[in-house]
Coordinates of C-alpha atoms in Angstrom, one line a residue:
Chain A
X1 CA -36.9 -12.6 18.5
X2 CA -34.4 -12.1 16.3
X3 CA -34.0 -14.1 13.3
X4 CA -30.6 -16.2 13.1
X5 CA -30.9 -15.4 9.4
X6 CA -27.9 -17.6 8.2
X7 CA -25.9 -20.0 9.6
X8 CA -22.2 -19.3 9.6
X9 CA -19.7 -21.1 7.3
X10 CA -17.9 -21.7 10.1
X11 CA -19.5 -21.7 13.2
X12 CA -21.8 -24.4 14.4
X13 CA -24.9 -25.0 15.9
X14 CA -26.6 -27.9 17.6
X15 CA -25.9 -31.6 17.0
X16 CA -27.5 -33.1 14.3
X17 CA -30.0 -36.1 14.8
X18 CA -27.9 -38.9 13.1
X19 CA -29.9 -39.3 10.0
X20 CA -28.9 -36.1 8.7
X21 CA -25.6 -35.5 6.9
X22 CA -23.1 -33.6 8.8
X23 CA -22.5 -30.0 8.2
X24 CA -19.2 -28.6 7.6
X25 CA -18.8 -27.6 11.1
X26 CA -19.7 -31.2 12.3
X27 CA -17.3 -32.9 10.0
X28 CA -14.8 -30.3 11.5
X29 CA -15.4 -30.8 14.8
X30 CA -15.8 -34.8 14.4
X31 CA -12.7 -34.9 12.8
X32 CA -10.2 -37.6 14.2
X33 CA -6.8 -36.7 15.3
X34 CA -5.0 -38.6 12.4
X35 CA -6.8 -35.6 10.2
X36 CA -4.7 -32.9 11.7
X37 CA -1.1 -31.8 11.0
X38 CA 0.9 -29.6 13.6
X39 CA 1.9 -26.1 11.8
X40 CA 5.8 -25.6 12.6
X41 CA 6.7 -22.7 14.8
X42 CA 8.8 -21.6 12.3
X43 CA 6.0 -21.2 10.2
X44 CA 4.1 -18.7 12.3
X45 CA 4.5 -14.9 12.4
X46 CA 2.9 -13.2 15.4
X47 CA 2.1 -9.7 14.6
X48 CA 1.2 -7.7 18.0
X49 CA -0.1 -4.4 17.0
X50 CA 0.0 -1.3 19.8
X51 CA -3.4 -1.5 20.3
X52 CA -3.1 -4.9 22.2
X53 CA -4.3 -6.8 19.3
X54 CA -2.5 -9.9 17.8
X55 CA -2.7 -11.4 14.3
X56 CA -1.2 -14.9 13.7
X57 CA 0.2 -15.5 10.0
X58 CA 1.1 -18.9 8.9
X59 CA 3.7 -18.6 6.5
X60 CA 3.8 -21.0 3.2
X61 CA 7.5 -22.1 2.5
X62 CA 6.3 -24.4 0.2
X63 CA 5.4 -21.7 -2.1
X64 CA 7.5 -18.8 -1.8
X65 CA 10.8 -20.1 -0.1
X66 CA 13.1 -17.1 -0.8
X67 CA 10.4 -14.8 0.2
X68 CA 9.3 -16.7 3.5
X69 CA 13.3 -16.9 4.4
X70 CA 13.2 -13.0 4.0
X71 CA 10.1 -12.7 6.2
X72 CA 11.9 -14.8 8.7
X73 CA 15.0 -13.1 8.8
X74 CA 13.2 -9.7 8.7
X75 CA 11.2 -10.8 11.9
X76 CA 14.8 -11.9 13.6
X77 CA 16.5 -8.8 12.6
X78 CA 14.3 -6.4 14.2
X79 CA 12.9 -4.9 10.7
X80 CA 9.4 -4.2 12.1
X81 CA 10.5 -2.0 14.9
X82 CA 8.6 1.2 14.2
X83 CA 6.4 -0.5 11.4
X84 CA 2.5 0.4 11.0
X85 CA -0.1 -0.5 9.3
X86 CA -0.7 2.2 6.6
X87 CA -3.3 1.5 4.1
X88 CA -6.7 -0.1 4.5
X89 CA -8.5 -0.2 1.4
X90 CA -12.1 -1.5 1.8
X91 CA -13.2 -4.8 0.0
X92 CA -9.4 -5.2 -0.7
X93 CA -6.4 -5.3 1.3
X94 CA -4.7 -3.9 4.6
X95 CA -1.1 -3.3 4.5
X96 CA 1.9 -2.6 6.7
X97 CA 5.3 -2.1 6.5
X98 CA 8.6 -0.1 7.2
X99 CA 10.5 2.0 4.6
X100 CA 12.3 0.0 2.6
X101 CA 14.0 3.2 0.8
X102 CA 15.8 4.6 3.9
X103 CA 16.1 1.6 6.1
X104 CA 18.9 -1.0 5.7
X105 CA 17.8 -4.6 5.5
X106 CA 18.8 -6.8 8.1
X107 CA 21.5 -9.5 7.2
X108 CA 20.3 -12.5 5.3
X109 CA 17.5 -10.6 3.6
X110 CA 17.5 -11.0 -0.1
X111 CA 17.2 -7.8 -1.8
X112 CA 16.1 -8.9 -5.1
X113 CA 14.2 -12.2 -4.6
X114 CA 13.1 -14.3 -7.6
X115 CA 9.5 -14.1 -8.6
X116 CA 7.8 -16.7 -6.8
X117 CA 4.6 -16.3 -8.3
X118 CA 4.1 -20.2 -8.7
X119 CA 5.9 -22.8 -8.5
X120 CA 6.4 -26.8 -10.3
X121 CA 3.3 -28.6 -9.8
X122 CA 5.6 -31.7 -9.5
X123 CA 6.3 -32.8 -6.0
X124 CA 2.8 -31.7 -4.7
X125 CA 0.0 -33.9 -3.8
X126 CA -3.5 -32.3 -5.3
X127 CA -6.7 -32.9 -4.1
X128 CA -8.7 -31.1 -6.5
X129 CA -11.7 -29.0 -6.0
X130 CA -13.8 -30.8 -8.5
X131 CA -16.0 -27.5 -9.4
X132 CA -15.2 -24.6 -12.2
X133 CA -12.6 -21.9 -11.4
X134 CA -12.7 -18.9 -13.2
X135 CA -9.1 -18.0 -12.9
X136 CA -7.3 -21.4 -13.6
X137 CA -7.4 -24.3 -15.7
X138 CA -8.0 -26.1 -12.6
X139 CA -8.4 -25.5 -8.9
X140 CA -7.6 -27.6 -5.5
X141 CA -5.3 -27.8 -2.2
X142 CA -2.1 -29.3 -1.9
X143 CA 0.3 -29.5 1.2
X144 CA -3.1 -27.5 3.4
X145 CA -3.0 -24.7 0.7
X146 CA -5.7 -23.4 -1.8
X147 CA -4.0 -23.2 -5.3
X148 CA -4.9 -22.6 -9.0
X149 CA -3.1 -25.1 -11.0
X150 CA -2.2 -25.9 -14.9
X151 CA -1.5 -29.6 -15.5
X152 CA -0.5 -28.7 -18.8
X153 CA 2.1 -26.1 -18.0
X154 CA 3.0 -28.0 -14.9
X155 CA 2.5 -25.2 -12.4
X156 CA 0.5 -24.4 -9.4
X157 CA 0.2 -21.0 -8.0
X158 CA -1.3 -19.8 -4.1
X159 CA -4.8 -18.4 -4.3
X160 CA -5.6 -14.7 -3.2
X161 CA -8.5 -15.9 -0.9
X162 CA -9.8 -13.9 2.4
X163 CA -7.3 -13.8 4.7
X164 CA -4.2 -14.4 2.4
X165 CA -1.1 -12.4 3.1
X166 CA 0.9 -11.3 -0.2
X167 CA 4.2 -9.2 -0.6
X168 CA 4.0 -5.6 -1.6
X169 CA 6.3 -4.6 -4.7
X170 CA 6.6 -1.6 -7.2
X171 CA 6.6 -2.7 -11.1
X172 CA 8.3 -5.6 -12.4
X173 CA 10.9 -6.8 -12.2
X174 CA 10.7 -5.8 -8.3
X175 CA 9.0 -8.6 -6.3
X176 CA 9.4 -6.9 -3.1
X177 CA 11.5 -8.3 0.0
X178 CA 8.9 -9.0 2.1
X179 CA 9.4 -5.8 4.2
X180 CA 5.9 -4.9 3.2
X181 CA 3.0 -7.3 3.5
X182 CA -0.4 -7.4 3.2
X183 CA -3.6 -9.3 3.8
X184 CA -7.0 -9.5 1.4
X185 CA -9.9 -8.2 3.6
X186 CA -12.9 -8.6 0.6
X187 CA -13.8 -10.6 -2.1
X188 CA -10.8 -12.8 -3.2
X189 CA -8.8 -10.6 -5.5
X190 CA -7.4 -13.4 -7.8
X191 CA -6.6 -11.5 -10.6
X192 CA -3.6 -10.7 -8.2
X193 CA -2.8 -14.6 -8.6
X194 CA 0.4 -15.4 -10.2
X195 CA 1.3 -11.7 -10.4
X196 CA 2.5 -11.5 -6.5
X197 CA 4.1 -13.6 -4.1
X198 CA 1.7 -14.8 -1.8
X199 CA 3.3 -16.0 1.5
X200 CA 0.8 -17.0 4.1
X201 CA -2.3 -16.5 5.4
X202 CA -3.8 -15.1 8.4
X203 CA -4.8 -18.0 11.1
X204 CA -5.9 -16.0 14.2
X205 CA -7.3 -12.3 14.2
X206 CA -8.0 -11.3 10.5
X207 CA -11.1 -9.5 12.1
X208 CA -8.8 -7.1 14.1
X209 CA -7.3 -5.9 10.7
X210 CA -10.8 -5.9 8.2
X211 CA -12.4 -3.5 11.0
X212 CA -9.5 -1.0 11.0
X213 CA -11.2 2.2 9.6
X214 CA -10.8 2.5 5.9
X215 CA -8.2 5.0 4.6
X216 CA -9.7 7.9 2.8
X217 CA -6.8 8.2 0.4
X218 CA -6.6 6.8 -3.1
X219 CA -5.9 3.1 -2.9
X220 CA -7.0 3.4 1.1
X221 CA -3.7 5.1 2.4
X222 CA -4.0 6.8 5.4
X223 CA -4.2 10.4 5.2
X224 CA -1.5 11.0 7.7
X225 CA 0.9 9.0 10.1
X226 CA -1.5 9.9 13.2
X227 CA -3.9 7.4 11.4
X228 CA -1.4 4.7 11.1
X229 CA -1.7 1.5 13.3
X230 CA 1.8 1.1 14.6
X231 CA 3.0 -2.6 15.1
X232 CA 4.8 -3.3 18.4
X233 CA 6.4 -6.7 17.6
X234 CA 6.4 -9.3 14.9
X235 CA 8.1 -13.0 16.0
X236 CA 7.9 -16.3 14.4
X237 CA 6.6 -18.8 16.8
X238 CA 9.9 -20.3 17.2
X239 CA 11.2 -17.1 19.0
X240 CA 8.6 -17.0 21.6
X241 CA 9.1 -19.3 24.2
X242 CA 7.7 -22.7 24.2
X243 CA 5.3 -22.2 27.4
X244 CA 3.8 -19.0 25.5
X245 CA 3.9 -20.0 22.2
X246 CA 0.8 -20.3 20.3
X247 CA 0.4 -23.8 18.4
X248 CA -2.1 -24.7 15.8
X249 CA -2.8 -27.5 13.7
X250 CA -4.4 -27.8 10.1
X251 CA -6.7 -30.0 8.7
X252 CA -4.8 -32.6 6.2
X253 CA -6.2 -31.6 3.0
X254 CA -5.6 -35.2 1.5
X255 CA -7.6 -36.7 4.3
X256 CA -11.0 -38.2 4.0
X257 CA -12.4 -35.9 6.6
X258 CA -11.2 -33.0 4.3
X259 CA -12.9 -34.6 1.3
X260 CA -15.9 -34.8 3.2
X261 CA -15.8 -31.3 4.5
X262 CA -15.5 -29.8 0.5
X263 CA -18.3 -32.3 -0.5
X264 CA -20.4 -30.7 2.5
X265 CA -19.6 -27.2 1.7
X266 CA -20.5 -27.6 -1.9
X267 CA -24.3 -29.0 -1.2
X268 CA -25.4 -27.4 2.3
X269 CA -28.3 -29.5 3.8
X270 CA -28.4 -27.6 7.2
X271 CA -32.1 -27.2 8.5
X272 CA -31.3 -23.4 6.8
X273 CA -30.9 -24.7 3.3
X274 CA -33.4 -25.0 1.0
X275 CA -31.2 -25.8 -2.3
X276 CA -27.7 -26.9 -1.9
X277 CA -25.5 -25.1 -4.4
X278 CA -23.8 -28.1 -5.9
X279 CA -20.5 -26.4 -6.1
X280 CA -18.2 -24.1 -4.0
X281 CA -16.0 -21.5 -5.0
X282 CA -11.7 -22.4 -3.8
X283 CA -12.1 -19.6 -1.3
X284 CA -15.2 -20.7 0.3
X285 CA -13.7 -23.9 1.2
X286 CA -11.1 -22.6 3.4
X287 CA -9.0 -25.2 5.0
X288 CA -9.8 -25.9 8.4
X289 CA -7.6 -24.6 11.2
X290 CA -7.7 -25.2 14.8
X291 CA -5.9 -24.1 18.3
X292 CA -3.8 -27.3 18.8
X293 CA -5.7 -29.0 21.8
X294 CA -3.8 -29.4 24.9
Chain O
X1 CA 9.2 5.3 -0.2
X2 CA 6.1 3.0 0.4
X3 CA 5.3 0.5 -2.5
X4 CA 2.6 1.3 -4.3
X5 CA 1.9 -2.3 -4.5
X6 CA -1.5 -3.4 -6.1
X7 CA -3.4 -1.2 -8.1
X8 CA -6.8 -1.1 -7.0
X9 CA -9.8 -2.9 -8.6
X10 CA -11.4 0.3 -8.9
X11 CA -9.7 3.6 -8.5
X12 CA -7.7 4.9 -11.0
X13 CA -4.1 6.2 -11.6
X14 CA -2.9 8.1 -14.4
X15 CA -3.5 8.3 -17.9
X16 CA -2.3 5.6 -20.0
X17 CA -0.4 6.5 -23.0
X18 CA -3.0 6.1 -26.4
X19 CA -0.9 2.6 -27.4
X20 CA -1.9 0.8 -24.1
X21 CA -5.3 -1.2 -23.6
X22 CA -7.5 0.6 -21.5
X23 CA -7.6 -0.6 -17.6
X24 CA -11.4 -1.2 -16.3
X25 CA -11.3 2.1 -14.5
X26 CA -10.3 4.2 -17.6
X27 CA -13.3 2.5 -19.4
X28 CA -15.4 3.5 -16.6
X29 CA -14.2 6.9 -16.9
X30 CA -14.6 7.3 -20.7
X31 CA -17.8 5.7 -20.9
X32 CA -20.5 7.8 -22.9
X33 CA -23.5 9.2 -21.6
X34 CA -25.5 6.4 -23.3
X35 CA -24.1 4.0 -21.4
X36 CA -25.4 5.0 -18.2
X37 CA -28.9 4.9 -16.6
X38 CA -30.4 7.0 -13.7
X39 CA -31.4 4.8 -10.9
X40 CA -35.2 5.5 -9.8
X41 CA -35.0 7.5 -6.8
X42 CA -37.7 5.0 -5.6
X43 CA -35.3 2.2 -5.8
X44 CA -32.8 4.3 -3.4
X45 CA -33.3 3.2 0.1
X46 CA -30.9 5.9 2.4
X47 CA -30.0 4.7 5.8
X48 CA -28.9 7.1 8.4
X49 CA -26.6 5.7 11.5
X50 CA -26.9 7.6 14.9
X51 CA -22.8 7.6 14.4
X52 CA -23.5 10.0 11.4
X53 CA -22.7 7.4 8.7
X54 CA -25.0 7.3 5.9
X55 CA -25.3 4.1 3.7
X56 CA -27.1 3.9 0.3
X57 CA -28.7 0.8 -1.1
X58 CA -30.1 0.4 -4.3
X59 CA -33.1 -1.9 -4.5
X60 CA -33.8 -4.9 -7.4
X61 CA -37.4 -4.9 -7.6
X62 CA -36.9 -6.8 -11.1
X63 CA -35.8 -9.8 -8.9
X64 CA -38.0 -9.5 -5.3
X65 CA -41.0 -7.3 -6.3
X66 CA -42.8 -8.3 -2.9
X67 CA -39.9 -8.3 -0.9
X68 CA -38.9 -4.7 -2.2
X69 CA -42.8 -3.4 -2.2
X70 CA -42.4 -4.5 1.9
X71 CA -39.0 -2.8 2.3
X72 CA -40.5 0.4 1.0
X73 CA -44.0 0.3 2.9
X74 CA -41.5 -0.7 6.0
X75 CA -39.6 2.7 5.2
X76 CA -42.7 4.8 4.8
X77 CA -44.4 3.1 7.9
X78 CA -41.7 4.2 10.2
X79 CA -40.7 0.9 11.1
X80 CA -37.0 1.5 11.3
X81 CA -37.4 3.7 14.4
X82 CA -35.8 2.5 17.1
X83 CA -33.8 -0.3 15.1
X84 CA -30.3 -1.0 15.2
X85 CA -27.1 -3.1 13.8
X86 CA -26.8 -6.0 15.9
X87 CA -24.7 -8.5 14.3
X88 CA -21.4 -8.0 12.5
X89 CA -19.7 -11.1 11.5
X90 CA -16.6 -11.4 10.0
X91 CA -15.9 -12.4 6.4
X92 CA -19.9 -12.5 6.3
X93 CA -22.5 -10.1 7.0
X94 CA -23.7 -7.0 9.3
X95 CA -27.1 -7.0 10.2
X96 CA -29.8 -5.0 11.4
X97 CA -33.5 -4.6 12.0
X98 CA -35.9 -4.3 14.3
X99 CA -38.1 -6.8 16.7
X100 CA -40.3 -8.6 14.4
X101 CA -42.1 -10.5 17.1
X102 CA -43.2 -7.7 19.4
X103 CA -43.6 -4.6 16.7
X104 CA -46.7 -4.3 14.6
X105 CA -45.9 -4.5 10.6
X106 CA -46.8 -1.3 9.2
X107 CA -49.9 -1.1 6.8
X108 CA -49.3 -2.6 3.4
X109 CA -46.2 -5.2 4.6
X110 CA -47.0 -8.9 3.3
X111 CA -46.3 -10.9 6.7
X112 CA -45.7 -14.0 4.5
X113 CA -44.1 -13.0 1.2
X114 CA -43.4 -15.6 -1.7
X115 CA -39.9 -17.1 -1.7
X116 CA -38.4 -14.6 -4.5
X117 CA -35.1 -16.6 -4.3
X118 CA -35.0 -16.7 -8.2
X119 CA -37.4 -15.6 -11.1
X120 CA -37.8 -16.2 -14.9
X121 CA -35.5 -16.0 -16.9
X122 CA -37.7 -15.0 -19.7
X123 CA -37.8 -11.5 -20.0
X124 CA -34.5 -10.2 -18.9
X125 CA -31.7 -9.4 -21.4
X126 CA -28.7 -11.1 -20.4
X127 CA -25.3 -10.3 -20.8
X128 CA -23.2 -13.7 -20.2
X129 CA -20.2 -13.2 -17.9
X130 CA -18.1 -15.8 -20.2
X131 CA -16.1 -17.5 -17.6
X132 CA -17.2 -20.3 -15.6
X133 CA -18.9 -19.9 -12.2
X134 CA -18.7 -22.9 -9.5
X135 CA -22.1 -21.9 -8.3
X136 CA -24.7 -21.6 -11.3
X137 CA -24.9 -23.3 -14.5
X138 CA -23.8 -20.1 -16.1
X139 CA -23.3 -16.3 -14.6
X140 CA -24.0 -13.1 -16.4
X141 CA -25.5 -9.7 -15.7
X142 CA -29.3 -8.7 -16.3
X143 CA -31.0 -5.5 -15.8
X144 CA -27.5 -4.3 -14.0
X145 CA -27.4 -7.3 -12.1
X146 CA -25.2 -10.0 -11.6
X147 CA -27.1 -13.1 -12.0
X148 CA -26.3 -16.8 -11.6
X149 CA -28.9 -18.7 -14.6
X150 CA -30.1 -21.7 -15.8
X151 CA -31.2 -21.5 -19.6
X152 CA -32.4 -25.3 -19.2
X153 CA -34.6 -24.7 -16.0
X154 CA -35.8 -20.9 -17.2
X155 CA -34.1 -19.3 -13.8
X156 CA -32.1 -16.5 -13.0
X157 CA -31.1 -15.3 -9.3
X158 CA -29.4 -12.5 -8.1
X159 CA -25.7 -13.3 -6.8
X160 CA -24.7 -12.7 -3.0
X161 CA -21.6 -10.6 -4.0
X162 CA -19.6 -8.1 -1.9
X163 CA -22.3 -5.9 -0.5
X164 CA -25.3 -7.5 -1.4
X165 CA -28.2 -7.2 0.6
X166 CA -30.7 -10.3 1.4
X167 CA -33.8 -10.5 3.7
X168 CA -32.9 -12.0 6.9
X169 CA -35.6 -15.2 7.5
X170 CA -36.0 -18.0 10.2
X171 CA -36.3 -21.5 8.5
X172 CA -38.4 -22.2 5.6
X173 CA -41.0 -21.6 4.7
X174 CA -40.7 -18.1 6.4
X175 CA -39.2 -15.9 3.8
X176 CA -38.5 -12.8 6.0
X177 CA -40.6 -9.7 5.7
X178 CA -37.5 -7.3 5.1
X179 CA -37.6 -6.0 8.5
X180 CA -34.2 -7.7 9.1
X181 CA -31.8 -7.1 6.2
X182 CA -28.3 -8.1 6.0
X183 CA -25.3 -6.7 4.0
X184 CA -22.3 -9.3 2.8
X185 CA -19.0 -7.8 4.1
X186 CA -16.9 -10.5 2.9
X187 CA -15.6 -13.2 0.3
X188 CA -19.2 -13.5 -1.9
X189 CA -21.6 -16.6 0.4
X190 CA -22.9 -17.6 -3.0
X191 CA -24.0 -20.8 -1.1
X192 CA -27.1 -18.5 0.1
X193 CA -27.8 -17.7 -3.6
X194 CA -31.5 -19.2 -4.1
X195 CA -31.8 -20.0 -0.6
X196 CA -32.5 -16.4 0.4
X197 CA -34.5 -13.2 -1.1
X198 CA -31.5 -11.0 -2.3
X199 CA -33.2 -7.5 -2.8
X200 CA -30.2 -5.2 -3.6
X201 CA -26.8 -3.8 -3.1
X202 CA -25.3 -1.0 -0.9
X203 CA -23.8 1.4 -3.7
X204 CA -22.5 4.0 -1.3
X205 CA -21.1 3.4 2.3
X206 CA -20.3 -0.4 2.4
X207 CA -17.1 0.8 4.2
X208 CA -19.3 2.2 7.0
X209 CA -20.6 -1.1 7.7
X210 CA -17.8 -3.3 6.9
X211 CA -15.3 -1.6 9.5
X212 CA -17.6 -2.1 12.3
X213 CA -16.6 -3.8 15.3
X214 CA -17.0 -7.8 15.0
X215 CA -19.5 -8.9 17.5
X216 CA -18.0 -11.7 20.0
X217 CA -21.0 -14.1 20.3
X218 CA -22.0 -16.8 18.2
X219 CA -22.7 -15.5 14.3
X220 CA -21.3 -12.6 15.2
X221 CA -24.0 -10.9 17.2
X222 CA -23.2 -8.5 19.5
X223 CA -23.0 -9.3 23.0
X224 CA -25.1 -6.6 24.6
X225 CA -27.1 -4.0 23.2
X226 CA -24.7 -1.0 24.4
X227 CA -22.8 -2.3 21.3
X228 CA -25.1 -1.9 19.1
X229 CA -25.4 0.6 16.3
X230 CA -28.4 2.6 16.2
X231 CA -30.3 3.6 13.1
X232 CA -31.5 7.1 13.1
X233 CA -33.5 7.0 9.6
X234 CA -34.3 4.9 6.9
X235 CA -36.0 6.7 4.0
X236 CA -37.0 6.1 0.1
X237 CA -34.6 8.2 -2.2
X238 CA -38.0 9.6 -3.4
X239 CA -39.1 10.6 0.4
X240 CA -36.2 12.6 0.2
X241 CA -36.8 16.5 -1.1
X242 CA -35.6 16.4 -4.6
X243 CA -32.7 18.9 -3.8
X244 CA -31.4 17.0 -0.9
X245 CA -31.9 13.6 -2.8
X246 CA -28.8 12.0 -3.8
X247 CA -28.8 10.8 -7.2
X248 CA -26.8 7.8 -8.8
X249 CA -26.3 6.2 -12.3
X250 CA -25.8 2.4 -13.0
X251 CA -23.8 1.3 -16.0
X252 CA -25.8 -0.4 -18.7
X253 CA -24.7 -3.9 -18.6
X254 CA -25.5 -4.3 -22.2
X255 CA -23.6 -1.3 -23.5
X256 CA -20.5 -1.6 -25.2
X257 CA -18.7 -0.3 -22.5
X258 CA -20.0 -2.5 -19.8
X259 CA -18.8 -5.4 -22.4
X260 CA -15.1 -3.7 -22.6
X261 CA -15.1 -3.3 -18.9
X262 CA -15.7 -6.9 -18.0
X263 CA -13.3 -8.0 -20.9
X264 CA -10.5 -5.7 -19.2
X265 CA -11.5 -6.8 -15.7
X266 CA -10.5 -10.6 -17.2
X267 CA -7.6 -9.5 -18.7
X268 CA -5.7 -6.9 -16.5
X269 CA -2.5 -5.2 -18.7
X270 CA -1.8 -2.6 -16.4
X271 CA 1.9 -2.1 -15.8
X272 CA 2.1 -3.9 -12.8
X273 CA 0.5 -6.9 -14.0
X274 CA 2.8 -9.6 -15.6
X275 CA 0.2 -12.7 -16.2
X276 CA -3.5 -11.3 -16.9
X277 CA -6.0 -13.9 -15.3
X278 CA -7.9 -14.3 -18.5
X279 CA -11.3 -15.0 -16.3
X280 CA -12.8 -13.3 -13.8
X281 CA -15.5 -13.7 -11.3
X282 CA -18.9 -12.6 -11.2
X283 CA -18.4 -10.7 -8.1
X284 CA -15.2 -9.4 -9.2
X285 CA -16.7 -7.8 -12.2
X286 CA -19.0 -5.4 -10.3
X287 CA -21.5 -3.2 -12.1
X288 CA -20.1 0.3 -12.4
X289 CA -22.3 3.0 -10.2
X290 CA -21.4 6.7 -10.0
X291 CA -23.1 9.8 -8.9
X292 CA -25.3 11.5 -11.6
X293 CA -23.2 14.1 -13.0
X294 CA -24.5 17.8 -12.5

């Protein structure tokens, strides 16, 4: 018989007897409705690839409002017609876009957005991670997102975790319009934190990006256009008729369920584990997302 | 023009003027021959897939000697004939093996190896990472490998970084023979550290594993055998004739070049970067490996 090997971080297995501490997945499965928040339809970016795959991104207007407004205007303005995935670099990013130098930006798109690489800590209710972080003075969660933050400087930034989406840019002071995006498909490249506008995360279909063939040119660019993966449509959730619109919920990072989840992620006690780690990396305590129950 | 977006962690770009601090890739490119160590041919496990792809693994006998001896005996004993990749779980692992319950183990394979999940710190020359680690009291490098270590307990363990290879097992006290292996293809699942025998790392061809289609069953298992990726041969480097044998070198983790490399990884000052992180994650300071120069 094939060995089960490793119990997944996210998937779950049979119900444990009551004496055992709950696994992270059991905590998520058992979380009460009050622990979940609907994700607004206007915060969903639904990308259809011509190969039939669909990828759903949750936008983070709390952290990069001008870039997110751009991304909404680009979707509504038909920017993505003719766009493609043209770069897949192993253990790094998948990148897609349209030609920003030859194509006019749709109406309402700010050509030179401010550097929304961090925001004010003030106004955010923070749930500290409680474990060390090599990239920020402290790490935690706010408004459903993983952040690094600096209480002294009063700033907070989204973290480049697996599946997180950022805005391609040239050298500073260019910050990118949002017309070229990338998603992380490897070990979190947190050195990019506070250097790029992070605008959201893939909440469904990241495996349709991460399993694409790697580009063979420098930085993972595809050698020629025949390898590109064309994008057939990018729509906001709010542009999709209510009946056909996908709907998701996010675990409230201020909820007791989320606290229990982080604690369990740091102290795995499933039968498979012998020595709980006693800690967890910010990007390994990914905020639970689910399809909204009918 | 397409934006370059992000300068890769590993690849490099044009030479910088002398006044600028070197990038990590420049430090690697400029490292003197004395900073490099040959990887012994007996520490190389060369896996050929029937789809034509080749994957090269460097074994870590310093950390899991009995499991590594098993893996060598399995290769020499023809264990991998008929084996396949049968599990690909996104942001987690690719797993391959042969049927351990129906197939006799080759001669010399220890059926129940000890739990080589950590080793004595004593005897290792450690180069501390110098930055916080959420999974171990301290993190660093020893004998060319990234480790978590505990000076008080006197133990050190290999870290589950991207591309690292571990031994599939059932529930404890089973530790796995080495007849089923997995490689990490996502954000480092460090909660597995000290719970599984880590036996090496992929040093060439990880992208041939990480881009495989994801399994659709629970835990990423492929639904049926028709989706399996057959393995055509697994050989030690030492079994391959000297002329055809691949040869690699590893940067000495005690060298000045490696110190400079870690420092530069923690403080990226290439033109693209605006704010150096001031820190780096253990798994983001991957030990440089290169083909041995002719």
